[in-house]
PDB file of C-alpha atoms in Angstrom:
ATOM      1  CA  UNK A 171       0.409 -19.773  -0.825  1.00 88.00           C
ATOM      2  CA  UNK A 172      -2.365 -17.298  -1.517  1.00 95.00           C
ATOM      3  CA  UNK A 173      -4.355 -17.905  -4.685  1.00 97.00           C
ATOM      4  CA  UNK A 174      -6.584 -15.385  -6.419  1.00 98.00           C
ATOM      5  CA  UNK A 175      -9.152 -17.000  -8.706  1.00 98.00           C
ATOM      6  CA  UNK A 176     -10.934 -15.588 -11.741  1.00 98.00           C
ATOM      7  CA  UNK A 177     -13.168 -17.185 -14.345  1.00 98.00           C
ATOM      8  CA  UNK A 178     -10.846 -18.500 -17.085  1.00 98.00           C
ATOM      9  CA  UNK A 179     -13.127 -17.314 -19.840  1.00 98.00           C
ATOM     10  CA  UNK A 180     -16.434 -15.576 -20.453  1.00 98.00           C
ATOM     11  CA  UNK A 181     -18.383 -14.737 -23.580  1.00 98.00           C
ATOM     12  CA  UNK A 182     -20.738 -11.806 -24.010  1.00 98.00           C
ATOM     13  CA  UNK A 183     -22.722 -10.373 -26.888  1.00 98.00           C
ATOM     14  CA  UNK A 184     -22.141  -6.817 -28.063  1.00 97.00           C
ATOM     15  CA  UNK A 185     -24.300  -4.460 -26.038  1.00 97.00           C
ATOM     16  CA  UNK A 186     -24.696  -6.991 -23.275  1.00 98.00           C
ATOM     17  CA  UNK A 187     -23.609  -6.985 -19.661  1.00 98.00           C
ATOM     18  CA  UNK A 188     -21.064  -9.268 -18.043  1.00 98.00           C
ATOM     19  CA  UNK A 189     -19.582  -9.548 -14.569  1.00 98.00           C
ATOM     20  CA  UNK A 190     -16.097 -10.870 -13.910  1.00 98.00           C
ATOM     21  CA  UNK A 191     -15.216 -11.937 -10.381  1.00 98.00           C
ATOM     22  CA  UNK A 192     -12.074 -12.218  -8.280  1.00 98.00           C
ATOM     23  CA  UNK A 193     -11.937 -14.545  -5.282  1.00 98.00           C
ATOM     24  CA  UNK A 194      -9.311 -15.001  -2.582  1.00 98.00           C
ATOM     25  CA  UNK A 195      -8.227 -18.326  -1.135  1.00 98.00           C
ATOM     26  CA  UNK A 196      -8.022 -16.626   2.263  1.00 97.00           C
ATOM     27  CA  UNK A 197     -11.733 -15.856   2.412  1.00 97.00           C
ATOM     28  CA  UNK A 198     -14.059 -13.018   1.509  1.00 98.00           C
ATOM     29  CA  UNK A 199     -12.585 -10.124  -0.434  1.00 98.00           C
ATOM     30  CA  UNK A 200     -13.174  -6.800   1.289  1.00 97.00           C
ATOM     31  CA  UNK A 201     -12.247  -3.229   0.499  1.00 97.00           C
ATOM     32  CA  UNK A 202      -9.116  -3.772   2.569  1.00 96.00           C
ATOM     33  CA  UNK A 203      -7.739  -5.879  -0.255  1.00 97.00           C
ATOM     34  CA  UNK A 204      -7.885  -2.766  -2.490  1.00 97.00           C
ATOM     35  CA  UNK A 205      -9.010  -4.703  -5.573  1.00 98.00           C
ATOM     36  CA  UNK A 206      -7.534  -3.477  -8.833  1.00 98.00           C
ATOM     37  CA  UNK A 207      -8.618  -4.449 -12.317  1.00 98.00           C
ATOM     38  CA  UNK A 208      -6.480  -4.372 -15.464  1.00 98.00           C
ATOM     39  CA  UNK A 209      -7.222  -4.908 -19.129  1.00 98.00           C
ATOM     40  CA  UNK A 210      -4.638  -6.454 -21.419  1.00 98.00           C
ATOM     41  CA  UNK A 211      -4.866  -6.819 -25.164  1.00 98.00           C
ATOM     42  CA  UNK A 212      -2.502  -9.036 -27.177  1.00 96.00           C
ATOM     43  CA  UNK A 213       1.000  -7.653 -27.440  1.00 95.00           C
ATOM     44  CA  UNK A 214       0.291  -4.787 -25.074  1.00 97.00           C
ATOM     45  CA  UNK A 215       1.126  -4.000 -21.487  1.00 97.00           C
ATOM     46  CA  UNK A 216      -1.741  -4.173 -19.004  1.00 97.00           C
ATOM     47  CA  UNK A 217      -3.784  -1.033 -18.592  1.00 97.00           C
ATOM     48  CA  UNK A 218      -5.282  -0.044 -15.258  1.00 97.00           C
ATOM     49  CA  UNK A 219      -9.078   0.202 -15.172  1.00 97.00           C
ATOM     50  CA  UNK A 220     -10.223   0.184 -11.544  1.00 98.00           C
ATOM     51  CA  UNK A 221      -8.473   0.700  -8.215  1.00 97.00           C
ATOM     52  CA  UNK A 222      -9.518   0.306  -4.599  1.00 96.00           C
ATOM     53  CA  UNK A 223     -12.612  -1.715  -5.464  1.00 98.00           C
ATOM     54  CA  UNK A 224     -14.606   0.799  -7.475  1.00 97.00           C
ATOM     55  CA  UNK A 225     -12.548   3.857  -8.350  1.00 97.00           C
ATOM     56  CA  UNK A 226     -12.092   4.567 -12.026  1.00 97.00           C
ATOM     57  CA  UNK A 227      -9.100   6.140 -13.675  1.00 96.00           C
ATOM     58  CA  UNK A 228      -9.676   9.183 -15.835  1.00 95.00           C
ATOM     59  CA  UNK A 229      -9.337   7.017 -18.931  1.00 96.00           C
ATOM     60  CA  UNK A 230     -11.659   4.245 -17.813  1.00 97.00           C
ATOM     61  CA  UNK A 231     -14.825   4.092 -19.934  1.00 97.00           C
ATOM     62  CA  UNK A 232     -18.042   4.662 -18.000  1.00 97.00           C
ATOM     63  CA  UNK A 233     -19.315   1.215 -18.953  1.00 98.00           C
ATOM     64  CA  UNK A 234     -16.748  -0.372 -16.605  1.00 98.00           C
ATOM     65  CA  UNK A 235     -17.560  -0.525 -12.890  1.00 98.00           C
ATOM     66  CA  UNK A 236     -16.057  -2.264  -9.891  1.00 98.00           C
ATOM     67  CA  UNK A 237     -17.732  -3.581  -6.772  1.00 98.00           C
ATOM     68  CA  UNK A 238     -17.767  -6.247  -4.089  1.00 98.00           C
ATOM     69  CA  UNK A 239     -20.214  -9.042  -4.768  1.00 96.00           C
ATOM     70  CA  UNK A 240     -20.840 -12.121  -2.667  1.00 95.00           C
ATOM     71  CA  UNK A 241     -17.431 -12.065  -1.010  1.00 97.00           C
ATOM     72  CA  UNK A 242     -15.582 -11.402  -4.220  1.00 98.00           C
ATOM     73  CA  UNK A 243     -14.356  -8.375  -6.113  1.00 98.00           C
ATOM     74  CA  UNK A 244     -16.290  -7.838  -9.304  1.00 98.00           C
ATOM     75  CA  UNK A 245     -15.832  -5.981 -12.565  1.00 98.00           C
ATOM     76  CA  UNK A 246     -19.017  -5.306 -14.523  1.00 98.00           C
ATOM     77  CA  UNK A 247     -19.093  -4.230 -18.140  1.00 98.00           C
ATOM     78  CA  UNK A 248     -22.410  -2.760 -19.241  1.00 98.00           C
ATOM     79  CA  UNK A 249     -23.090  -2.187 -22.915  1.00 97.00           C
ATOM     80  CA  UNK A 250     -20.084  -4.219 -24.025  1.00 98.00           C
ATOM     81  CA  UNK A 251     -18.248  -3.018 -27.113  1.00 97.00           C
ATOM     82  CA  UNK A 252     -16.241  -5.173 -29.536  1.00 97.00           C
ATOM     83  CA  UNK A 253     -13.070  -3.430 -28.390  1.00 97.00           C
ATOM     84  CA  UNK A 254     -13.631  -4.774 -24.875  1.00 98.00           C
ATOM     85  CA  UNK A 255     -12.486  -8.209 -26.017  1.00 98.00           C
ATOM     86  CA  UNK A 256      -9.342  -8.713 -23.960  1.00 98.00           C
ATOM     87  CA  UNK A 257      -7.823 -10.449 -20.959  1.00 98.00           C
ATOM     88  CA  UNK A 258      -8.802  -8.976 -17.600  1.00 98.00           C
ATOM     89  CA  UNK A 259      -6.742  -9.360 -14.441  1.00 98.00           C
ATOM     90  CA  UNK A 260      -7.590  -8.533 -10.877  1.00 98.00           C
ATOM     91  CA  UNK A 261      -4.997  -7.732  -8.232  1.00 98.00           C
ATOM     92  CA  UNK A 262      -5.444  -7.999  -4.477  1.00 98.00           C
ATOM     93  CA  UNK A 263      -3.316  -6.595  -1.696  1.00 97.00           C
ATOM     94  CA  UNK A 264      -2.226  -8.840   1.161  1.00 96.00           C
ATOM     95  CA  UNK A 265      -0.382  -6.447   3.405  1.00 92.00           C
ATOM     96  CA  UNK A 266       2.900  -5.851   1.643  1.00 92.00           C
ATOM     97  CA  UNK A 267       2.328  -8.508  -0.991  1.00 96.00           C
ATOM     98  CA  UNK A 268       0.255  -8.115  -4.111  1.00 97.00           C
ATOM     99  CA  UNK A 269      -1.254 -11.104  -5.895  1.00 98.00           C
ATOM    100  CA  UNK A 270      -2.719 -11.192  -9.380  1.00 98.00           C
ATOM    101  CA  UNK A 271      -5.577 -13.409 -10.382  1.00 98.00           C
ATOM    102  CA  UNK A 272      -5.092 -15.840 -13.235  1.00 98.00           C
ATOM    103  CA  UNK A 273      -7.023 -13.658 -15.646  1.00 98.00           C
ATOM    104  CA  UNK A 274     -10.330 -13.883 -17.507  1.00 98.00           C
ATOM    105  CA  UNK A 275     -10.380 -14.014 -21.281  1.00 98.00           C
ATOM    106  CA  UNK A 276     -13.427 -12.050 -22.364  1.00 98.00           C
ATOM    107  CA  UNK A 277     -14.781 -12.818 -25.807  1.00 98.00           C
ATOM    108  CA  UNK A 278     -17.283 -10.482 -27.430  1.00 98.00           C
ATOM    109  CA  UNK A 279     -19.337 -12.509 -29.845  1.00 94.00           C
TER     110      UNK A 279
ATOM    111  CA  UNK B  54       3.730  12.496 -18.085  1.00 93.00           C
ATOM    112  CA  UNK B  55       5.772   9.786 -16.415  1.00 96.00           C
ATOM    113  CA  UNK B  56       7.032   7.010 -18.667  1.00 97.00           C
ATOM    114  CA  UNK B  57       8.876   3.833 -17.814  1.00 98.00           C
ATOM    115  CA  UNK B  58      11.199   1.849 -20.067  1.00 98.00           C
ATOM    116  CA  UNK B  59      12.726  -1.544 -19.369  1.00 98.00           C
ATOM    117  CA  UNK B  60      16.139  -2.475 -20.693  1.00 98.00           C
ATOM    118  CA  UNK B  61      18.514  -5.398 -20.414  1.00 96.00           C
ATOM    119  CA  UNK B  62      19.634  -8.621 -22.076  1.00 97.00           C
ATOM    120  CA  UNK B  63      16.976 -10.560 -23.901  1.00 96.00           C
ATOM    121  CA  UNK B  64      18.795 -13.855 -23.433  1.00 98.00           C
ATOM    122  CA  UNK B  65      20.209 -15.255 -20.212  1.00 98.00           C
ATOM    123  CA  UNK B  66      21.848 -18.628 -19.653  1.00 98.00           C
ATOM    124  CA  UNK B  67      20.474 -21.051 -17.073  1.00 97.00           C
ATOM    125  CA  UNK B  68      21.946 -20.638 -13.575  1.00 97.00           C
ATOM    126  CA  UNK B  69      23.024 -17.085 -14.341  1.00 98.00           C
ATOM    127  CA  UNK B  70      21.550 -13.839 -13.022  1.00 98.00           C
ATOM    128  CA  UNK B  71      18.899 -11.930 -14.925  1.00 98.00           C
ATOM    129  CA  UNK B  72      19.438  -8.178 -14.717  1.00 98.00           C
ATOM    130  CA  UNK B  73      16.994  -5.541 -15.914  1.00 98.00           C
ATOM    131  CA  UNK B  74      16.779  -1.793 -15.487  1.00 98.00           C
ATOM    132  CA  UNK B  75      13.738   0.465 -15.599  1.00 98.00           C
ATOM    133  CA  UNK B  76      14.375   4.077 -16.555  1.00 98.00           C
ATOM    134  CA  UNK B  77      11.843   6.622 -15.362  1.00 97.00           C
ATOM    135  CA  UNK B  78      11.298   9.759 -17.421  1.00 97.00           C
ATOM    136  CA  UNK B  79       8.982  12.705 -16.921  1.00 96.00           C
ATOM    137  CA  UNK B  80       9.184  12.542 -13.153  1.00 94.00           C
ATOM    138  CA  UNK B  81      11.578  11.938 -10.285  1.00 94.00           C
ATOM    139  CA  UNK B  82      11.885   8.550  -8.668  1.00 95.00           C
ATOM    140  CA  UNK B  83      12.812  10.414  -5.463  1.00 92.00           C
ATOM    141  CA  UNK B  84       9.619  12.406  -5.279  1.00 87.00           C
ATOM    142  CA  UNK B  85       8.093   9.957  -2.846  1.00 87.00           C
ATOM    143  CA  UNK B  86       4.590   8.582  -2.752  1.00 93.00           C
ATOM    144  CA  UNK B  87       5.300   5.739  -5.134  1.00 96.00           C
ATOM    145  CA  UNK B  88       6.451   2.160  -5.090  1.00 97.00           C
ATOM    146  CA  UNK B  89       8.511   1.151  -8.116  1.00 98.00           C
ATOM    147  CA  UNK B  90       7.515  -2.354  -9.087  1.00 98.00           C
ATOM    148  CA  UNK B  91       8.448  -5.320 -11.211  1.00 98.00           C
ATOM    149  CA  UNK B  92       5.865  -7.689 -12.648  1.00 98.00           C
ATOM    150  CA  UNK B  93       6.345 -10.559 -15.078  1.00 98.00           C
ATOM    151  CA  UNK B  94       4.228 -12.570 -17.444  1.00 98.00           C
ATOM    152  CA  UNK B  95       5.180 -16.041 -18.619  1.00 97.00           C
ATOM    153  CA  UNK B  96       4.430 -16.638 -22.305  1.00 95.00           C
ATOM    154  CA  UNK B  97       0.699 -17.045 -22.774  1.00 94.00           C
ATOM    155  CA  UNK B  98       0.120 -16.929 -19.026  1.00 96.00           C
ATOM    156  CA  UNK B  99      -1.020 -14.516 -16.352  1.00 96.00           C
ATOM    157  CA  UNK B 100       0.713 -11.746 -14.460  1.00 98.00           C
ATOM    158  CA  UNK B 101       2.991 -12.352 -11.490  1.00 98.00           C
ATOM    159  CA  UNK B 102       3.969  -9.585  -9.081  1.00 98.00           C
ATOM    160  CA  UNK B 103       7.691  -9.754  -8.286  1.00 98.00           C
ATOM    161  CA  UNK B 104       8.194  -6.934  -5.826  1.00 98.00           C
ATOM    162  CA  UNK B 105       8.698  -3.238  -5.285  1.00 98.00           C
ATOM    163  CA  UNK B 106      11.158  -0.691  -3.996  1.00 97.00           C
ATOM    164  CA  UNK B 107      10.607   2.721  -2.427  1.00 96.00           C
ATOM    165  CA  UNK B 108      13.026   5.508  -3.300  1.00 94.00           C
ATOM    166  CA  UNK B 109      14.527   5.191   0.171  1.00 93.00           C
ATOM    167  CA  UNK B 110      15.558   1.641  -0.660  1.00 94.00           C
ATOM    168  CA  UNK B 111      12.973  -0.285   1.314  1.00 96.00           C
ATOM    169  CA  UNK B 112      11.689  -3.322  -0.543  1.00 97.00           C
ATOM    170  CA  UNK B 113       9.030  -5.994  -0.490  1.00 98.00           C
ATOM    171  CA  UNK B 114       9.276  -9.177  -2.530  1.00 98.00           C
ATOM    172  CA  UNK B 115       6.944 -11.940  -3.606  1.00 97.00           C
ATOM    173  CA  UNK B 116       7.568 -14.669  -1.029  1.00 96.00           C
ATOM    174  CA  UNK B 117       7.842 -17.297  -3.760  1.00 96.00           C
ATOM    175  CA  UNK B 118      10.746 -15.414  -5.390  1.00 97.00           C
ATOM    176  CA  UNK B 119      12.241 -13.719  -2.365  1.00 97.00           C
ATOM    177  CA  UNK B 120      15.314 -15.931  -2.100  1.00 97.00           C
ATOM    178  CA  UNK B 121      16.398 -15.059  -5.651  1.00 98.00           C
ATOM    179  CA  UNK B 122      15.222 -11.463  -6.124  1.00 98.00           C
ATOM    180  CA  UNK B 123      16.951  -8.158  -5.482  1.00 98.00           C
ATOM    181  CA  UNK B 124      15.424  -4.829  -6.447  1.00 98.00           C
ATOM    182  CA  UNK B 125      17.576  -1.728  -6.137  1.00 98.00           C
ATOM    183  CA  UNK B 126      17.233   1.951  -6.931  1.00 97.00           C
ATOM    184  CA  UNK B 127      19.632   4.534  -8.337  1.00 96.00           C
ATOM    185  CA  UNK B 128      18.071   7.917  -7.716  1.00 94.00           C
ATOM    186  CA  UNK B 129      20.932   9.734  -9.464  1.00 95.00           C
ATOM    187  CA  UNK B 130      20.056   7.979 -12.709  1.00 96.00           C
ATOM    188  CA  UNK B 131      16.309   7.905 -12.039  1.00 96.00           C
ATOM    189  CA  UNK B 132      16.371   4.138 -12.472  1.00 97.00           C
ATOM    190  CA  UNK B 133      15.477   1.041 -10.552  1.00 98.00           C
ATOM    191  CA  UNK B 134      16.684  -2.455 -11.263  1.00 98.00           C
ATOM    192  CA  UNK B 135      15.792  -6.116 -10.930  1.00 98.00           C
ATOM    193  CA  UNK B 136      18.185  -8.973 -10.362  1.00 98.00           C
ATOM    194  CA  UNK B 137      16.940 -12.553 -10.385  1.00 98.00           C
ATOM    195  CA  UNK B 138      19.548 -15.168  -9.608  1.00 98.00           C
ATOM    196  CA  UNK B 139      19.888 -18.827 -10.531  1.00 98.00           C
ATOM    197  CA  UNK B 140      17.468 -18.561 -13.413  1.00 98.00           C
ATOM    198  CA  UNK B 141      15.901 -21.509 -15.190  1.00 98.00           C
ATOM    199  CA  UNK B 142      13.682 -21.823 -18.234  1.00 97.00           C
ATOM    200  CA  UNK B 143      10.760 -21.188 -15.900  1.00 97.00           C
ATOM    201  CA  UNK B 144      11.938 -17.595 -15.576  1.00 98.00           C
ATOM    202  CA  UNK B 145      11.406 -16.961 -19.276  1.00 98.00           C
ATOM    203  CA  UNK B 146       8.836 -14.180 -19.345  1.00 98.00           C
ATOM    204  CA  UNK B 147       7.997 -10.647 -20.337  1.00 98.00           C
ATOM    205  CA  UNK B 148       9.171  -8.420 -17.513  1.00 98.00           C
ATOM    206  CA  UNK B 149       7.320  -5.173 -16.837  1.00 98.00           C
ATOM    207  CA  UNK B 150       8.195  -2.302 -14.591  1.00 98.00           C
ATOM    208  CA  UNK B 151       5.401  -0.161 -13.200  1.00 98.00           C
ATOM    209  CA  UNK B 152       4.754   2.647 -10.789  1.00 97.00           C
ATOM    210  CA  UNK B 153       2.412   2.036  -7.864  1.00 97.00           C
ATOM    211  CA  UNK B 154       0.778   5.008  -6.179  1.00 95.00           C
ATOM    212  CA  UNK B 155       1.100   4.273  -2.468  1.00 92.00           C
ATOM    213  CA  UNK B 156      -1.796   6.281  -1.101  1.00 87.00           C
ATOM    214  CA  UNK B 157      -4.289   5.183  -3.728  1.00 89.00           C
ATOM    215  CA  UNK B 158      -3.100   1.629  -4.353  1.00 91.00           C
ATOM    216  CA  UNK B 159      -3.017   1.761  -8.116  1.00 94.00           C
ATOM    217  CA  UNK B 160      -0.491   0.802 -10.789  1.00 95.00           C
ATOM    218  CA  UNK B 161       0.171   3.288 -13.575  1.00 93.00           C
ATOM    219  CA  UNK B 162       2.047   3.764 -15.775  1.00 96.00           C
ATOM    220  CA  UNK B 163       3.588   0.517 -16.946  1.00 97.00           C
ATOM    221  CA  UNK B 164       6.575   0.030 -19.177  1.00 98.00           C
ATOM    222  CA  UNK B 165       6.074  -1.699 -22.493  1.00 97.00           C
ATOM    223  CA  UNK B 166       7.699  -4.868 -21.193  1.00 98.00           C
ATOM    224  CA  UNK B 167      10.785  -6.748 -22.260  1.00 98.00           C
ATOM    225  CA  UNK B 168      11.034 -10.437 -23.111  1.00 98.00           C
ATOM    226  CA  UNK B 169      13.772 -12.332 -21.337  1.00 98.00           C
ATOM    227  CA  UNK B 170      14.475 -15.844 -22.523  1.00 98.00           C
ATOM    228  CA  UNK B 171      16.467 -18.257 -20.394  1.00 98.00           C
ATOM    229  CA  UNK B 172      18.278 -20.687 -22.638  1.00 97.00           C
ATOM    230  CA  UNK B 173      21.729 -22.062 -23.202  1.00 95.00           C
TER     231      UNK B 173
END
């Protein structure tokens, strides 16, 4: 069974920069896995942030960026705001199947 | 803009079949170019992709749920549905429907989600 792994939790100071990663049990993540990133706040449905590695939606704040880093998909937040405190999920494509990572709880402190 | 809304029983007995419907408004499910998906989230846990259906009826399911899952589409009602058979307490979760854009590989919009509890 394919497993997608994210950091369980990260803490960042307001105004700081943090990188969340997304690894695949099958090996290096490439653009062919079409990495997606979602933000979820308590009691809300997930909201799409990034698709196909680095593409932003029209509503995605400029401080969010996606990339590939050391064989993983990465989401970088630059100039973190208090409202960025949330759970972040990555999603990878494995042919017809899609697999979510376990999520990273980002604390802004 | 397109909106999705889940509906169905909030309580299902063990061994029975969970049935949910997602109603699409603001756009046609038959317009093509989209996969119509189900995703769930166990209480306090992460997201789990369940599967998708294309308007033509073609489907793809999570291999771990494939033996129990059926996703169907009713283009006349602009709805798609999820059936999960032989449920146990482990199927208690918030169930979301979402639209996936095929050519761009993104998920948006999502429904608000509906909590289904499996309990006798």
